[in-house]
Coordinates of C-alpha atoms and ligand atoms in Angstrom, one line a residue:
M1 CA -41.3 10.8 9.1
M2 CA -41.7 7.1 10.0
K3 CA -38.1 6.5 9.4
M4 CA -37.0 9.4 11.5
S5 CA -39.0 8.3 14.5
I6 CA -37.7 4.7 14.2
F7 CA -34.2 6.1 14.0
F8 CA -34.8 8.3 17.1
F9 CA -36.1 5.3 19.0
Y10 CA -33.0 3.3 18.1
S11 CA -30.9 6.2 19.2
L12 CA -32.5 6.2 22.6
L13 CA -32.1 2.4 22.8
F14 CA -28.5 2.7 21.8
L15 CA -27.7 5.4 24.4
A16 CA -29.6 3.5 27.1
S17 CA -27.9 0.2 26.4
F18 CA -24.5 1.7 26.6
A19 CA -25.1 2.0 30.3
H20 CA -24.0 -1.6 30.6
V21 CA -20.8 -2.0 28.6
L22 CA -19.4 -5.4 28.4
R23 CA -15.8 -6.3 29.1
A24 CA -13.7 -3.4 27.8
D25 CA -10.2 -4.3 28.9
I26 CA -10.3 -0.9 30.6
A27 CA -9.6 -1.5 34.3
E28 CA -11.2 1.8 35.4
Y29 CA -13.3 4.2 33.4
D30 CA -11.6 7.5 34.3
D31 CA -12.7 10.8 32.9
V32 CA -10.7 10.3 29.7
W33 CA -12.3 7.0 28.8
L34 CA -15.8 8.3 29.7
K35 CA -15.3 11.2 27.4
R36 CA -14.0 9.0 24.6
R37 CA -17.0 6.6 25.0
E38 CA -19.5 9.5 24.8
E39 CA -17.9 10.9 21.7
A40 CA -17.7 7.5 20.1
M41 CA -21.4 6.9 20.7
K42 CA -22.2 10.2 19.0
A43 CA -20.0 9.4 16.1
A44 CA -21.7 6.0 15.7
L45 CA -25.1 7.5 15.5
D46 CA -23.9 10.1 13.0
A47 CA -22.4 7.2 10.9
Y48 CA -25.6 5.1 11.0
H49 CA -27.3 5.1 7.6
P50 CA -31.1 5.1 7.9
N51 CA -31.4 3.4 4.4
P52 CA -28.7 0.8 4.3
E53 CA -30.0 -0.6 1.0
E54 CA -28.8 2.5 -0.7
V55 CA -25.3 1.7 0.3
T56 CA -25.5 -2.0 -0.7
T57 CA -26.8 -1.1 -4.2
N58 CA -24.2 1.5 -4.6
L59 CA -21.5 -1.0 -4.0
N60 CA -23.1 -3.5 -6.5
H61 CA -23.2 -0.7 -9.1
H62 CA -19.4 -0.2 -8.7
V63 CA -18.7 -3.9 -9.1
N64 CA -20.7 -4.0 -12.3
L65 CA -18.8 -1.0 -13.7
A66 CA -15.4 -2.5 -12.8
L67 CA -16.2 -5.7 -14.7
E68 CA -18.0 -4.1 -17.7
G69 CA -17.1 -5.4 -21.1
S70 CA -15.7 -8.7 -19.7
N71 CA -17.6 -11.9 -19.5
S72 CA -14.8 -14.1 -18.3
T73 CA -15.5 -16.4 -15.4
R74 CA -12.2 -18.3 -15.8
R75 CA -10.4 -19.5 -12.7
N76 CA -6.7 -19.3 -13.1
L77 CA -5.0 -20.9 -10.2
G78 CA -1.4 -20.7 -9.4
K79 CA 0.8 -17.6 -9.3
Y80 CA -0.4 -14.7 -11.3
V81 CA 2.2 -13.5 -13.8
G82 CA 0.2 -11.2 -16.1
R83 CA 0.2 -7.5 -16.0
C84 CA -1.7 -5.8 -13.1
S85 CA -5.3 -6.4 -13.4
A86 CA -7.4 -5.0 -10.6
T87 CA -10.7 -6.8 -11.0
N88 CA -12.8 -5.3 -8.2
P89 CA -13.9 -1.7 -7.9
I90 CA -11.9 -1.0 -4.7
D91 CA -8.6 -2.2 -6.2
R92 CA -9.3 -0.6 -9.5
C93 CA -9.3 2.8 -7.8
W94 CA -5.5 2.6 -7.0
R95 CA -3.8 -0.7 -7.7
C96 CA -2.6 -0.5 -11.2
Q97 CA -1.0 2.9 -10.9
R98 CA 2.8 2.7 -11.3
N99 CA 3.3 5.7 -9.0
W100 CA 1.2 4.3 -6.1
A101 CA 4.1 4.8 -3.7
R102 CA 4.3 8.5 -4.4
N103 CA 0.6 8.8 -4.3
R104 CA -0.2 6.6 -1.3
K105 CA -3.1 8.7 -0.1
R106 CA -5.0 7.9 -3.2
L107 CA -6.1 4.8 -1.2
A108 CA -8.1 7.0 1.1
D109 CA -10.6 7.7 -1.8
C110 CA -11.2 4.0 -2.5
A111 CA -13.3 2.5 0.2
L112 CA -16.8 1.4 -0.7
G113 CA -19.8 0.0 1.3
F114 CA -20.6 1.2 4.8
G115 CA -17.0 2.2 5.5
R116 CA -16.9 4.3 2.4
K117 CA -16.3 7.6 4.2
T118 CA -13.2 6.4 5.9
I119 CA -10.1 8.4 4.9
G120 CA -7.8 7.5 7.8
G121 CA -4.8 9.7 8.0
K122 CA -5.3 11.4 4.6
D123 CA -5.2 14.9 6.1
G124 CA -2.0 14.3 8.1
S125 CA 1.7 13.8 7.4
F126 CA 3.5 10.6 6.9
Y127 CA 5.0 8.7 9.9
V128 CA 7.7 6.2 9.0
V129 CA 8.1 3.3 11.4
T130 CA 11.8 2.5 11.6
D131 CA 12.0 0.4 14.7
S132 CA 10.2 -2.9 15.1
S133 CA 10.6 -3.2 18.8
D134 CA 7.8 -2.8 21.4
T135 CA 9.3 -2.7 24.8
D136 CA 8.0 0.4 26.7
M137 CA 4.2 0.4 27.0
V138 CA 4.0 3.7 28.8
N139 CA 6.6 5.8 26.9
P140 CA 6.9 4.1 23.5
K141 CA 10.1 4.9 21.6
P142 CA 9.8 7.3 18.7
G143 CA 10.0 5.4 15.5
T144 CA 7.9 2.4 16.7
L145 CA 4.4 1.5 15.6
R146 CA 3.1 2.1 19.1
H147 CA 4.5 5.6 19.1
A148 CA 2.9 6.3 15.8
V149 CA -0.6 5.2 16.7
I150 CA -1.0 7.2 19.9
Q151 CA -0.3 10.6 18.3
E152 CA -3.2 13.1 18.4
E153 CA -3.1 14.3 14.8
P154 CA -4.0 12.4 11.6
L155 CA -1.1 10.3 10.4
W156 CA -0.4 8.1 7.4
I157 CA 1.8 5.4 8.9
I158 CA 4.2 3.5 6.6
F159 CA 7.2 1.3 7.2
A160 CA 10.9 1.9 6.3
R161 CA 11.6 -1.8 5.5
D162 CA 10.3 -5.3 6.0
M163 CA 9.5 -5.9 9.6
V164 CA 8.4 -8.4 12.1
I165 CA 6.7 -6.8 15.1
R166 CA 5.8 -8.6 18.2
L167 CA 3.4 -6.5 20.2
N168 CA 4.1 -6.8 23.9
Q169 CA 0.5 -5.7 24.7
E170 CA -2.6 -4.8 22.6
L171 CA -1.8 -1.8 20.3
I172 CA -4.3 0.9 21.4
M173 CA -4.9 3.1 18.4
T174 CA -6.3 6.7 18.2
S175 CA -8.6 8.2 15.5
D176 CA -7.6 9.4 12.0
K177 CA -4.9 6.9 11.3
T178 CA -3.9 4.8 8.3
I179 CA -1.5 1.9 8.8
D180 CA -0.3 1.2 5.3
G181 CA 2.0 -1.8 4.9
R182 CA 2.4 -1.5 1.1
G183 CA 5.9 -1.7 -0.1
S184 CA 7.2 -3.6 2.9
R185 CA 6.3 -7.0 4.3
V186 CA 5.0 -6.2 7.7
Y187 CA 4.2 -9.1 10.0
I188 CA 2.5 -8.6 13.3
I189 CA 2.9 -11.9 15.0
G190 CA 3.4 -13.8 18.2
G191 CA 2.2 -11.1 20.6
A192 CA -1.0 -9.0 21.1
G193 CA -3.2 -7.6 18.4
L194 CA -4.7 -4.2 17.3
T195 CA -7.4 -2.5 19.5
L196 CA -9.7 0.2 18.0
Q197 CA -11.7 1.3 21.0
F198 CA -14.0 4.4 21.0
I199 CA -12.3 5.9 18.0
K200 CA -13.2 6.7 14.4
N201 CA -11.7 6.9 10.9
V202 CA -9.0 4.3 10.7
I203 CA -7.7 2.3 7.7
I204 CA -5.7 -0.9 8.2
H205 CA -4.1 -2.0 5.0
G206 CA -1.5 -4.5 3.8
L207 CA -0.5 -6.3 7.1
H208 CA 0.2 -9.9 7.8
I209 CA -1.3 -10.6 11.3
H210 CA -1.1 -14.1 12.8
H211 CA -0.5 -16.1 15.9
I212 CA -1.9 -13.4 18.1
V213 CA -2.2 -14.3 21.7
Q214 CA -3.7 -12.6 24.8
G215 CA -1.9 -9.7 26.3
N216 CA -1.5 -9.7 30.1
G217 CA -2.7 -6.2 30.6
G218 CA -1.1 -3.6 32.7
L219 CA -0.2 0.1 32.2
I220 CA -0.5 1.0 28.5
R221 CA -0.4 4.4 26.9
D222 CA -3.5 5.1 24.8
S223 CA -2.7 8.6 23.7
V224 CA 0.0 11.2 24.0
S225 CA -1.7 12.6 27.1
H226 CA -3.1 9.5 28.8
F227 CA -2.2 6.0 29.9
G228 CA -4.1 3.6 32.1
Q229 CA -4.5 0.2 33.5
R230 CA -5.8 -2.4 31.1
T231 CA -7.0 -5.9 31.9
Q232 CA -6.0 -8.9 29.8
S233 CA -6.7 -8.5 26.0
D234 CA -8.6 -11.2 24.1
G235 CA -6.1 -12.4 21.5
D236 CA -8.0 -11.0 18.4
A237 CA -6.0 -9.9 15.4
I238 CA -8.1 -6.8 15.2
S239 CA -10.7 -5.8 17.8
I240 CA -13.1 -3.0 17.0
F241 CA -15.0 -1.8 20.0
G242 CA -17.5 1.2 19.9
S243 CA -15.8 2.6 16.8
S244 CA -17.0 3.9 13.5
H245 CA -15.7 4.6 9.9
I246 CA -13.2 1.7 9.8
W247 CA -11.8 0.1 6.7
I248 CA -9.9 -3.2 6.9
D249 CA -8.4 -3.9 3.4
H250 CA -5.9 -6.4 2.0
N251 CA -4.6 -8.0 5.1
S252 CA -3.6 -11.7 5.6
L253 CA -5.0 -13.0 8.9
S254 CA -4.7 -16.4 10.5
H255 CA -4.0 -18.5 13.7
C256 CA -5.2 -16.2 16.5
T257 CA -6.3 -17.2 20.0
D258 CA -9.6 -15.5 19.8
G259 CA -11.2 -13.9 16.6
L260 CA -9.5 -12.7 13.5
I261 CA -11.7 -9.6 13.4
D262 CA -14.2 -8.8 16.2
V263 CA -16.6 -5.8 15.8
I264 CA -18.6 -5.2 18.9
Q265 CA -20.3 -2.6 21.2
G266 CA -22.1 -0.4 18.8
S267 CA -19.4 -0.1 16.1
T268 CA -20.7 0.9 12.7
A269 CA -19.8 2.2 9.2
I270 CA -17.3 -0.5 8.6
T271 CA -16.0 -2.2 5.4
I272 CA -13.9 -5.4 5.6
S273 CA -12.6 -6.1 2.1
N274 CA -9.9 -8.0 0.1
N275 CA -8.6 -9.9 3.1
H276 CA -7.3 -13.4 3.0
M277 CA -8.2 -15.4 6.1
T278 CA -7.1 -19.0 6.9
D279 CA -6.5 -21.5 9.6
H280 CA -8.8 -20.2 12.4
D281 CA -11.8 -21.2 14.4
D282 CA -14.0 -18.1 15.2
V283 CA -13.3 -16.0 12.2
M284 CA -15.4 -12.8 12.6
L285 CA -17.8 -11.8 15.4
F286 CA -20.2 -8.9 14.7
G287 CA -21.9 -8.2 18.0
S288 CA -20.9 -10.2 21.0
S289 CA -24.0 -10.0 23.2
D290 CA -27.7 -11.1 22.8
A291 CA -28.5 -8.5 25.5
F292 CA -26.7 -5.5 23.9
E293 CA -29.3 -3.7 21.8
G294 CA -26.8 -0.9 21.1
D295 CA -25.5 -3.2 18.2
K296 CA -28.6 -2.2 16.2
V297 CA -26.6 0.6 14.7
M298 CA -24.1 -1.9 13.3
Q299 CA -23.8 -1.7 9.5
I300 CA -20.9 -3.6 8.0
T301 CA -19.9 -4.5 4.4
V302 CA -17.9 -7.7 3.9
A303 CA -16.7 -7.8 0.3
F304 CA -14.1 -9.5 -1.9
N305 CA -12.6 -11.5 0.9
H306 CA -11.2 -15.0 0.5
F307 CA -12.2 -17.3 3.4
G308 CA -9.7 -20.0 2.8
Q309 CA -8.1 -23.1 4.2
G310 CA -8.6 -24.3 7.7
L311 CA -11.5 -22.0 8.7
T312 CA -14.2 -23.4 11.0
Q313 CA -17.1 -21.0 11.6
R314 CA -18.3 -17.3 11.9
M315 CA -17.6 -15.8 8.5
P316 CA -19.2 -13.8 10.1
R317 CA -21.5 -14.5 13.1
C318 CA -23.9 -11.6 13.4
R319 CA -26.2 -10.0 15.9
W320 CA -28.7 -7.1 15.7
G321 CA -27.4 -5.1 12.8
F322 CA -27.3 -4.9 9.0
F323 CA -24.7 -6.9 7.1
H324 CA -24.0 -6.8 3.4
I325 CA -21.9 -9.9 2.4
V326 CA -21.0 -9.6 -1.2
N327 CA -18.7 -11.3 -3.7
N328 CA -16.6 -13.2 -1.2
D329 CA -15.1 -16.6 -1.9
Y330 CA -15.8 -19.2 0.7
T331 CA -13.7 -22.2 -0.2
H332 CA -13.6 -24.0 3.1
W333 CA -15.5 -24.2 6.4
K334 CA -15.6 -26.9 9.0
M335 CA -18.9 -26.0 10.7
Y336 CA -20.8 -23.2 8.8
A337 CA -20.1 -20.0 7.0
I338 CA -22.6 -17.3 8.1
G339 CA -24.5 -17.4 11.4
G340 CA -26.3 -15.3 13.9
S341 CA -28.8 -14.6 16.6
Q342 CA -31.0 -11.6 17.6
H343 CA -32.6 -11.1 14.1
P344 CA -29.7 -9.5 12.2
T345 CA -30.4 -8.6 8.6
I346 CA -28.1 -10.4 6.2
V347 CA -27.9 -9.6 2.5
S348 CA -25.8 -12.2 0.8
Q349 CA -25.1 -11.5 -2.8
G350 CA -22.8 -13.0 -5.4
N351 CA -20.7 -15.1 -3.0
R352 CA -19.2 -18.4 -3.9
F353 CA -19.9 -21.1 -1.3
I354 CA -18.1 -24.4 -1.7
A355 CA -19.3 -26.8 0.9
P356 CA -17.0 -29.4 2.5
D357 CA -17.5 -33.0 1.5
D358 CA -19.1 -34.0 4.8
I359 CA -22.8 -34.5 4.1
R360 CA -23.6 -32.9 7.5
L361 CA -21.9 -29.6 6.7
K362 CA -23.6 -28.5 3.5
E363 CA -25.6 -25.7 5.1
V364 CA -24.0 -22.2 4.6
T365 CA -26.1 -20.7 7.4
K366 CA -26.6 -21.3 11.1
R367 CA -29.1 -19.6 13.4
E368 CA -29.0 -19.7 17.2
A369 CA -32.8 -19.8 17.7
G370 CA -35.9 -21.9 17.0
M371 CA -37.5 -21.7 13.5
D372 CA -40.6 -20.1 15.0
V373 CA -38.3 -17.2 16.0
W374 CA -35.9 -17.0 13.0
K375 CA -38.5 -17.3 10.3
D376 CA -38.9 -13.5 10.6
W377 CA -35.2 -12.7 10.3
N378 CA -34.4 -11.1 7.0
W379 CA -31.7 -13.3 5.5
S380 CA -31.5 -13.1 1.7
S381 CA -29.3 -14.8 -0.9
E382 CA -29.1 -13.4 -4.4
G383 CA -26.8 -14.6 -7.1
D384 CA -24.8 -16.8 -4.7
L385 CA -22.9 -19.7 -6.4
L386 CA -23.6 -22.7 -4.3
M387 CA -21.2 -25.6 -5.0
N388 CA -20.6 -29.2 -3.8
G389 CA -24.1 -29.3 -2.3
A390 CA -23.9 -26.1 -0.4
F391 CA -27.3 -24.6 0.5
F392 CA -28.3 -21.2 2.0
V393 CA -31.5 -21.2 4.1
K394 CA -33.3 -17.9 3.5
S395 CA -35.8 -16.3 5.8
G396 CA -38.0 -13.3 6.3
T397 CA -39.3 -11.1 3.6
P398 CA -37.8 -12.3 0.2
S399 CA -35.7 -9.2 -0.4
G400 CA -35.2 -6.7 2.3
S401 CA -34.6 -4.1 -0.4
S402 CA -37.8 -4.6 -2.4
Q403 CA -39.4 -1.4 -1.1
F404 CA -36.7 0.6 -2.8
P405 CA -37.0 2.1 -6.3
R406 CA -36.0 0.0 -9.3
H407 CA -33.0 2.0 -10.3
Y408 CA -31.3 1.1 -7.0
M409 CA -31.7 -2.5 -7.6
I410 CA -28.5 -3.2 -9.5
K411 CA -27.4 -6.8 -9.0
A412 CA -24.1 -7.8 -7.5
K413 CA -22.0 -9.8 -9.9
P414 CA -23.0 -13.5 -9.9
G415 CA -20.9 -15.8 -7.7
S416 CA -19.2 -17.2 -10.8
F417 CA -17.2 -14.0 -11.0
V418 CA -15.9 -14.3 -7.4
R419 CA -12.7 -16.1 -8.2
R420 CA -11.6 -13.2 -10.3
L421 CA -12.9 -10.5 -7.9
T422 CA -10.9 -12.0 -5.0
R423 CA -7.9 -13.4 -6.7
F424 CA -5.6 -10.8 -5.1
A425 CA -7.1 -11.0 -1.6
G426 CA -4.6 -10.7 1.3
A427 CA -1.6 -8.5 1.8
L428 CA -0.1 -7.6 -1.7
S429 CA 3.6 -7.5 -2.4
C430 CA 3.9 -4.1 -3.9
K431 CA 7.1 -2.7 -5.3
R432 CA 7.8 0.9 -5.6
G433 CA 7.7 2.1 -9.3
H434 CA 5.6 -0.9 -10.4
P435 CA 1.8 -1.4 -10.3
C436 CA 0.8 -3.4 -7.3
Ligands
LIG1 C1 -19.9 -11.4 -23.8 O1 -21.1 -12.1 -24.0 C2 -21.9 -11.6 -25.0 C3 -23.3 -12.3 -24.9 O2 -23.1 -13.7 -24.6 C4 -21.2 -11.7 -26.3 O3 -22.0 -11.2 -27.4 C5 -19.9 -10.9 -26.2 O4 -19.2 -11.0 -27.4 C6 -19.1 -11.3 -25.0 N1 -18.0 -10.4 -24.9 C7 -16.7 -10.8 -24.7 C8 -15.7 -9.7 -24.4 O5 -16.4 -11.9 -24.6
LIG2 C1 -37.7 -7.6 7.6 O1 -38.0 -6.7 6.6 C2 -39.3 -6.2 6.6 C3 -39.5 -5.4 5.3 O2 -38.5 -4.5 5.1 C4 -39.5 -5.4 7.9 O3 -40.8 -4.9 7.9 C5 -39.2 -6.3 9.1 O4 -39.2 -5.5 10.3 C6 -37.8 -6.9 9.0 N1 -37.7 -7.9 10.1 C7 -36.7 -7.8 11.0 C8 -36.7 -8.9 12.0 O5 -35.8 -7.0 10.9

């Protein structure tokens, strides 16, 4: 009863706060965008999970199953030459199957965490991208990625061959799509990035996205039946705006003008897994405004990612919502790893944090508030492996999940397993007829 009324209260807050939407790159909210926004708000509330701890313990349970019977904590560096060994439960669901290319949609059953219900284009047909160009923003050429992502129906989008795509403007996607780069090396570089705005149910898998810059804006088609004027885009690799049920898996991301992945404006039910991120300043922003209470619905899982060389900060930087950060490998940061403001709940479990040598940069966490304020924020750390002097400053009630029954309390794998769990992070080079 209590839960329901709190949820209802949040719902009202959420709807009310949508009245002032931040920058949206939309020059004018016409009827089409207003309708999309309204539908996206409803979808986000449906996707919101009133007991997020059930989702976090469920993921932990899968990690334990995947590693059962093995005690190894070895760290093999260098190129992997052994037979396919999928070490984490998401990969284990599909990666070692020889016939993955004939059974691509298997991937749709593999998400875990808050984005676990994402099936992308599973119910649709395949769309094969054959043309790497991106010249006409209003009437995209059939065969191009832009033509694929604006179609109304669910689609599973794959690539005919290796490709380098320079997006002339932000790529505005529609709901129920999978972009599946497996089997080809697909680079999205040098132009604008991906925009997921007021949509739901999208999988982005197996892309290399780097050196993304701002798009100038202008007339851009955003569905088969509509195009409109856009303002300048930010220069994020992937920008998720007011969207739900999104799964970002096995991508290699680096060197963008703005963020690598930004999740803002009441987006929720999201899993970001198995990505390899390098060489970037503001890595991931979850919630962009201290004034936007609509981000209270935000629930995001960050799992099995490798935060690698040349990263500075925001892995992620959080506001308002609930964030499960589990079994990631943090091997470099130049300022801090996990930060936030506006009392986000952060459950950090089984990550490996290797601090830089600089004595001033040992703290994993950073809070944009005075201690009298942040002492009540629920930031927990369980089973994290803290190396080279790294320390995680906890706050709030010791474990946000302590009110849940014992059998939900399955621990994440300790941080010592992380090297194994993340060793295949980033876009995989999969060959047809062989396990990935
Ligand atoms: C794992 O560790 C347990 C207890 O330390 C040991 O008895 C067992 O033989 C180990 N299993 C493997 C596969 O190494
Ligand atoms: C922290 O967790 C406790 C216990 O679950 C809860 O009562 C409190 O509201 C939480 N604090 C914040 C700032 O979310």
